[in-house]
XYZ file of C-alpha atoms in Angstrom:
134
model
C 43.274 18.579 110.440
C 46.818 17.276 111.294
C 48.390 20.246 109.825
C 45.981 22.468 112.124
C 47.014 20.538 115.144
C 50.626 20.527 114.084
C 50.582 24.100 113.682
C 48.945 24.848 116.782
C 51.562 22.836 118.833
C 54.382 24.641 116.995
C 53.097 28.053 117.812
C 52.497 27.089 121.466
C 56.133 25.619 121.753
C 57.428 28.883 119.933
C 55.382 31.093 122.274
C 56.186 29.574 125.352
C 59.955 28.806 124.861
C 61.246 32.380 124.739
C 61.365 34.698 127.496
C 58.930 37.484 126.924
C 60.389 40.749 126.006
C 59.945 43.800 128.183
C 58.516 46.543 125.976
C 59.994 50.104 125.938
C 58.721 52.107 128.845
C 58.630 49.214 131.093
C 61.397 48.955 133.792
C 63.682 45.912 132.770
C 63.330 43.063 135.291
C 66.588 43.931 137.376
C 65.660 47.428 137.757
C 62.142 46.427 138.784
C 63.618 43.827 141.433
C 65.779 46.789 142.794
C 62.868 49.232 143.215
C 60.543 46.611 144.770
C 63.319 45.589 147.210
C 63.972 49.124 148.283
C 60.216 49.782 148.555
C 59.885 46.609 150.777
C 62.962 47.771 152.834
C 61.149 51.318 153.343
C 57.939 49.581 154.505
C 60.040 47.699 157.085
C 61.804 50.854 158.314
C 58.312 52.516 158.486
C 56.846 49.616 160.551
C 59.942 49.059 162.625
C 61.184 52.675 163.465
C 59.638 55.492 162.009
C 55.970 54.763 162.996
C 56.774 54.233 166.659
C 57.004 58.018 166.729
C 53.428 58.816 167.157
C 53.640 62.552 165.745
C 54.399 60.876 162.097
C 51.539 60.204 160.019
C 51.544 56.678 158.183
C 50.494 57.636 154.701
C 52.545 60.897 154.326
C 55.686 59.155 155.662
C 55.295 56.251 153.272
C 54.529 58.491 150.246
C 57.958 60.575 151.219
C 60.070 57.355 151.635
C 58.461 55.777 148.041
C 59.300 59.107 146.365
C 62.920 58.925 147.867
C 63.138 55.385 146.615
C 61.942 56.365 143.125
C 64.653 59.261 143.068
C 67.570 56.886 144.279
C 66.424 54.401 141.481
C 65.979 57.234 138.897
C 62.375 56.452 137.955
C 59.124 57.892 138.490
C 55.845 56.788 140.329
C 54.007 56.741 137.020
C 56.633 54.435 135.438
C 56.807 52.248 138.364
C 52.977 51.802 138.337
C 52.910 51.248 134.714
C 55.745 48.790 134.889
C 54.138 46.882 137.945
C 50.803 46.754 136.044
C 52.473 44.998 132.859
C 54.308 42.716 135.281
C 51.052 41.443 136.948
C 49.640 40.691 133.444
C 52.839 38.572 132.786
C 52.903 36.364 135.925
C 55.877 34.157 134.830
C 58.137 37.264 134.778
C 56.636 38.626 138.122
C 57.077 35.153 139.706
C 60.598 35.075 138.633
C 61.335 38.683 140.114
C 59.320 37.764 143.569
C 61.494 34.548 143.770
C 64.727 36.307 143.429
C 63.442 38.915 146.055
C 62.597 36.012 148.365
C 66.151 34.526 147.795
C 67.757 37.835 148.424
C 65.793 38.157 151.725
C 66.763 34.619 152.853
C 70.526 35.345 152.162
C 70.199 38.615 154.085
C 68.352 36.652 157.040
C 71.240 34.035 157.149
C 73.863 36.808 157.275
C 72.138 38.711 159.938
C 71.708 35.662 162.191
C 74.917 34.052 161.423
C 76.963 33.297 164.602
C 79.764 35.536 165.148
C 83.295 34.274 164.620
C 85.297 33.995 167.827
C 87.741 36.517 168.787
C 91.263 35.410 168.118
C 92.118 35.476 171.776
C 89.349 33.095 172.596
C 90.513 30.421 170.116
C 91.814 27.028 171.409
C 95.444 26.817 171.577
C 95.999 30.667 171.478
C 98.301 31.940 174.166
C 98.273 35.763 174.558
C 101.943 37.107 174.564
C 102.858 38.965 177.812
C 104.588 42.129 177.125
C 107.402 42.462 179.707
C 108.023 46.154 180.982
C 111.213 47.277 179.579
């Protein structure tokens, strides 16, 4: 009985210790992150700019933008769908990927709302040179 329990814990430790390998045909984590990031940005573009034009259809514009994202990232919708399904079945890897995307968004937000550096002419102690006409 002790051998069975020991073997169980050994297999559990080995199974949980290594990162899960991504099988062939599945987008690697970095590429999947990039595709997801671009898709999120495409959705934001649609929401904030494109759909304010009432002549555009939401679904058709979204499909066009997603196809463009797939083309830019050299992948297909089918490969993305297969990969996303695989990552959903592997929540540890999906969580790491989504955490990375969240951190990337935080950095972008901080840069976007960072106060502008003052112009050199407004710095204390800076005196403008007055050019004398020759």
